[in-house]
């Protein structure tokens, strides 16, 4: 059944890409056929981004986004490691628009060495409101510096005062880059426990951590011990 759907999708894509006007009857008929093809059209839709013009691309993104679900997510995610950058971009845009899948699946994808990291990050950012802050934090410790910075920015967006104890508990970890990011987030919270933790970090063995702690203390309005 899926094979038949793929064949129908290929025919529809050929018809869509050949249409001079995306609003023409032939183009609209092709789009409807692609929608009806279901998940069997996924690979065909992703490949089509390579040659589609901007109007066709927008329609293909909408069709692909409408097809994405938890059941076929892994197949869609393959598009994030496609050798053609236009196909990667189109897949990312569809994942960004789609709403009928579990957003946390994206956090597993970014750990895949073969995918385009920036493309996955764009999709994660689009669905950040649906993601658990602890899941984001867990992934932040497993990615490289550039991705780590982006994910910690999302953690910063979601961090509320009730998450302060969790962040404080991580300030003695071995990942110095993560500690620096956490210190920056904690600087938003004018609390005694935060200030005391930052003071201790002024004597940390890592100079980046010491510098981050000093900057964080400078942002907090509470009276400080200038001697420290």
Tab-separated table of C-alpha atoms in Angstrom:
chain	number	residue	atom	x	y	z
A	1	UNK	CA	0.000	0.000	0.000
A	2	UNK	CA	2.819	2.381	0.908
A	3	UNK	CA	4.574	1.551	-2.371
A	4	UNK	CA	1.454	2.447	-4.322
A	5	UNK	CA	1.127	5.700	-2.370
A	6	UNK	CA	4.720	6.563	-3.220
A	7	UNK	CA	4.104	5.996	-6.930
A	8	UNK	CA	1.000	8.209	-6.838
A	9	UNK	CA	2.966	10.837	-4.918
A	10	UNK	CA	5.743	10.845	-7.509
A	11	UNK	CA	3.205	11.416	-10.261
A	12	UNK	CA	1.569	14.215	-8.301
A	13	UNK	CA	4.922	15.885	-7.561
A	14	UNK	CA	5.848	15.743	-11.240
A	15	UNK	CA	2.508	17.376	-12.077
A	16	UNK	CA	2.966	20.027	-9.376
A	17	UNK	CA	6.500	20.959	-10.392
A	18	UNK	CA	5.480	21.173	-14.054
A	19	UNK	CA	2.567	23.523	-13.377
A	20	UNK	CA	3.393	27.143	-14.355
A	21	UNK	CA	1.090	28.534	-11.654
A	22	UNK	CA	0.637	27.080	-8.176
A	23	UNK	CA	-3.003	28.224	-8.258
A	24	UNK	CA	-3.761	26.441	-11.515
A	25	UNK	CA	-6.236	23.512	-11.537
A	26	UNK	CA	-3.437	21.040	-12.331
A	27	UNK	CA	-1.313	22.250	-9.429
A	28	UNK	CA	-4.229	22.172	-7.003
A	29	UNK	CA	-5.193	18.693	-8.177
A	30	UNK	CA	-1.606	17.541	-7.561
A	31	UNK	CA	-1.601	19.042	-4.066
A	32	UNK	CA	-4.844	17.248	-3.189
A	33	UNK	CA	-3.382	13.979	-4.456
A	34	UNK	CA	-0.315	14.461	-2.277
A	35	UNK	CA	-2.479	15.062	0.780
A	36	UNK	CA	-4.441	11.884	0.087
A	37	UNK	CA	-1.233	9.884	-0.407
A	38	UNK	CA	-0.557	10.104	3.338
A	39	UNK	CA	2.754	9.046	4.863
A	40	UNK	CA	3.627	7.128	1.698
A	41	UNK	CA	4.442	10.489	0.125
A	42	UNK	CA	6.949	11.599	2.772
A	43	UNK	CA	10.194	10.631	1.014
A	44	UNK	CA	8.874	11.976	-2.291
A	45	UNK	CA	7.894	15.295	-0.721
A	46	UNK	CA	11.302	15.709	0.921
A	47	UNK	CA	13.170	15.009	-2.321
A	48	UNK	CA	10.936	17.488	-4.154
A	49	UNK	CA	12.334	20.431	-2.155
A	50	UNK	CA	15.526	20.155	-4.205
A	51	UNK	CA	13.916	21.512	-7.389
A	52	UNK	CA	10.784	23.315	-6.180
A	53	UNK	CA	10.455	27.065	-6.603
A	54	UNK	CA	9.474	29.172	-3.592
A	55	UNK	CA	5.720	28.899	-4.232
A	56	UNK	CA	5.874	25.155	-4.754
A	57	UNK	CA	8.110	24.805	-1.703
A	58	UNK	CA	5.546	26.550	0.502
A	59	UNK	CA	2.821	24.152	-0.632
A	60	UNK	CA	5.038	21.096	-0.166
A	61	UNK	CA	5.936	22.251	3.341
A	62	UNK	CA	2.234	22.525	4.205
A	63	UNK	CA	1.473	19.074	2.792
A	64	UNK	CA	4.425	17.447	4.569
A	65	UNK	CA	3.581	19.192	7.849
A	66	UNK	CA	0.022	17.860	7.647
A	67	UNK	CA	1.318	14.285	7.326
A	68	UNK	CA	3.774	14.254	10.266
A	69	UNK	CA	2.816	12.128	13.250
A	70	UNK	CA	4.569	10.099	15.931
A	71	UNK	CA	4.199	7.010	13.750
A	72	UNK	CA	6.154	8.414	10.819
A	73	UNK	CA	8.385	10.907	12.641
A	74	UNK	CA	11.538	8.830	12.196
A	75	UNK	CA	11.009	8.750	8.435
A	76	UNK	CA	10.524	12.508	8.285
A	77	UNK	CA	13.611	13.057	10.455
A	78	UNK	CA	15.731	11.379	7.768
A	79	UNK	CA	15.223	14.547	5.763
A	80	UNK	CA	17.363	16.404	8.306
A	81	UNK	CA	20.406	14.470	7.085
A	82	UNK	CA	19.538	14.748	3.379
A	83	UNK	CA	22.572	15.509	1.157
A	84	UNK	CA	20.681	18.433	-0.415
A	85	UNK	CA	20.534	21.499	1.833
A	86	UNK	CA	17.206	22.626	0.311
A	87	UNK	CA	15.668	19.303	1.340
A	88	UNK	CA	17.052	19.717	4.863
A	89	UNK	CA	15.620	23.226	5.093
A	90	UNK	CA	12.230	22.111	3.805
A	91	UNK	CA	12.068	19.230	6.275
A	92	UNK	CA	12.946	21.569	9.132
A	93	UNK	CA	10.234	24.026	8.057
A	94	UNK	CA	7.648	21.220	7.950
A	95	UNK	CA	8.653	19.997	11.413
A	96	UNK	CA	8.404	23.589	12.614
A	97	UNK	CA	4.827	23.955	11.285
A	98	UNK	CA	3.588	20.472	12.193
A	99	UNK	CA	1.623	20.096	15.423
A	100	UNK	CA	0.581	16.444	15.474
A	101	UNK	CA	3.738	14.864	16.868
A	102	UNK	CA	5.559	14.724	20.198
A	103	UNK	CA	8.020	17.611	20.161
A	104	UNK	CA	10.429	15.894	22.565
A	105	UNK	CA	11.357	13.512	19.736
A	106	UNK	CA	13.400	16.369	18.321
A	107	UNK	CA	15.692	16.202	21.343
A	108	UNK	CA	16.680	12.660	20.393
A	109	UNK	CA	17.293	13.694	16.797
A	110	UNK	CA	19.786	16.440	17.670
A	111	UNK	CA	22.041	13.798	19.227
A	112	UNK	CA	22.366	12.114	15.829
A	113	UNK	CA	25.752	13.000	14.323
A	114	UNK	CA	24.422	12.901	10.759
A	115	UNK	CA	21.677	15.520	11.008
A	116	UNK	CA	21.922	19.236	10.335
A	117	UNK	CA	22.123	20.682	13.839
A	118	UNK	CA	20.898	24.163	12.960
A	119	UNK	CA	17.874	22.670	11.170
A	120	UNK	CA	16.923	20.634	14.231
A	121	UNK	CA	17.462	23.608	16.521
A	122	UNK	CA	15.056	25.698	14.425
A	123	UNK	CA	12.363	23.049	14.902
A	124	UNK	CA	13.116	22.696	18.625
A	125	UNK	CA	12.867	26.458	19.108
A	126	UNK	CA	9.494	26.512	17.352
A	127	UNK	CA	8.129	23.938	19.807
A	128	UNK	CA	10.021	25.019	22.927
A	129	UNK	CA	6.762	25.745	24.779
A	130	UNK	CA	5.865	22.043	24.527
A	131	UNK	CA	9.206	20.812	25.859
A	132	UNK	CA	10.090	19.896	29.424
A	133	UNK	CA	12.859	22.102	30.801
A	134	UNK	CA	14.624	19.138	32.414
A	135	UNK	CA	14.662	17.304	29.089
A	136	UNK	CA	16.206	20.365	27.455
A	137	UNK	CA	18.801	20.594	30.203
A	138	UNK	CA	19.689	16.922	29.857
A	139	UNK	CA	20.309	17.322	26.135
A	140	UNK	CA	22.306	20.516	26.678
A	141	UNK	CA	24.956	18.483	28.473
A	142	UNK	CA	25.302	16.089	25.528
A	143	UNK	CA	25.808	18.439	22.575
A	144	UNK	CA	28.702	20.503	21.261
A	145	UNK	CA	29.395	24.109	22.213
A	146	UNK	CA	27.292	25.875	19.545
A	147	UNK	CA	24.246	23.680	20.122
A	148	UNK	CA	24.793	23.856	23.882
A	149	UNK	CA	24.588	27.643	23.769
A	150	UNK	CA	21.348	27.551	21.742
A	151	UNK	CA	19.676	25.025	24.015
A	152	UNK	CA	20.691	26.865	27.173
A	153	UNK	CA	19.030	29.964	25.703
A	154	UNK	CA	15.828	27.916	25.503
A	155	UNK	CA	16.340	26.751	29.081
A	156	UNK	CA	16.686	30.418	30.022
A	157	UNK	CA	13.366	31.181	28.301
A	158	UNK	CA	11.589	28.501	30.313
A	159	UNK	CA	13.375	28.823	33.665
A	160	UNK	CA	11.135	30.068	36.449
A	161	UNK	CA	11.937	30.556	40.127
A	162	UNK	CA	10.840	27.045	41.057
A	163	UNK	CA	13.664	25.707	38.880
A	164	UNK	CA	16.371	27.615	40.758
A	165	UNK	CA	17.192	24.759	43.202
A	166	UNK	CA	17.731	22.388	40.256
A	167	UNK	CA	20.165	24.825	38.642
A	168	UNK	CA	21.994	25.467	41.888
A	169	UNK	CA	22.513	21.740	42.339
A	170	UNK	CA	24.340	21.616	38.992
A	171	UNK	CA	26.842	24.383	39.703
A	172	UNK	CA	29.482	21.945	40.933
A	173	UNK	CA	29.393	19.732	37.836
A	174	UNK	CA	32.337	18.937	35.571
A	175	UNK	CA	30.969	20.623	32.452
A	176	UNK	CA	32.389	24.125	32.864
A	177	UNK	CA	30.581	25.493	29.791
A	178	UNK	CA	27.254	24.305	31.208
A	179	UNK	CA	28.092	25.898	34.567
A	180	UNK	CA	28.793	29.222	32.860
A	181	UNK	CA	25.430	29.095	31.085
A	182	UNK	CA	23.623	28.189	34.311
A	183	UNK	CA	25.295	31.067	36.147
A	184	UNK	CA	24.039	33.449	33.476
A	185	UNK	CA	20.485	32.184	33.913
A	186	UNK	CA	20.695	32.355	37.703
A	187	UNK	CA	21.700	36.016	37.518
A	188	UNK	CA	18.015	36.758	36.811
A	189	UNK	CA	17.035	35.643	40.303
A	190	UNK	CA	17.752	37.985	43.208
A	191	UNK	CA	17.711	35.353	45.955
A	192	UNK	CA	19.913	34.739	48.946
A	193	UNK	CA	20.690	31.149	47.949
A	194	UNK	CA	21.698	32.284	44.473
A	195	UNK	CA	23.961	35.041	45.763
A	196	UNK	CA	25.633	32.703	48.252
A	197	UNK	CA	26.250	30.084	45.549
A	198	UNK	CA	27.744	32.699	43.247
A	199	UNK	CA	30.043	33.990	45.991
A	200	UNK	CA	31.477	30.501	46.437
A	201	UNK	CA	32.158	30.316	42.723
A	202	UNK	CA	34.402	33.391	42.921
A	203	UNK	CA	37.047	30.969	44.210
A	204	UNK	CA	36.345	28.261	41.647
A	205	UNK	CA	39.322	26.623	39.934
A	206	UNK	CA	37.991	27.535	36.469
A	207	UNK	CA	38.545	31.140	35.435
A	208	UNK	CA	35.549	31.177	33.067
A	209	UNK	CA	33.304	30.107	35.922
A	210	UNK	CA	34.844	32.739	38.207
A	211	UNK	CA	34.289	35.423	35.571
A	212	UNK	CA	30.691	34.348	34.973
A	213	UNK	CA	30.003	34.393	38.725
A	214	UNK	CA	31.442	37.894	39.039
A	215	UNK	CA	29.319	39.191	36.158
A	216	UNK	CA	26.224	37.516	37.605
A	217	UNK	CA	26.737	39.054	41.017
A	218	UNK	CA	27.077	42.442	39.329
A	219	UNK	CA	23.620	42.034	37.776
A	220	UNK	CA	21.912	41.268	41.082
A	221	UNK	CA	20.600	44.265	42.998
A	222	UNK	CA	21.250	42.956	46.506
A	223	UNK	CA	24.020	44.552	48.562
A	224	UNK	CA	27.304	42.752	47.971
A	225	UNK	CA	30.450	42.194	49.947
A	226	UNK	CA	32.844	44.228	47.791
A	227	UNK	CA	35.785	42.677	49.600
A	228	UNK	CA	35.023	39.330	47.983
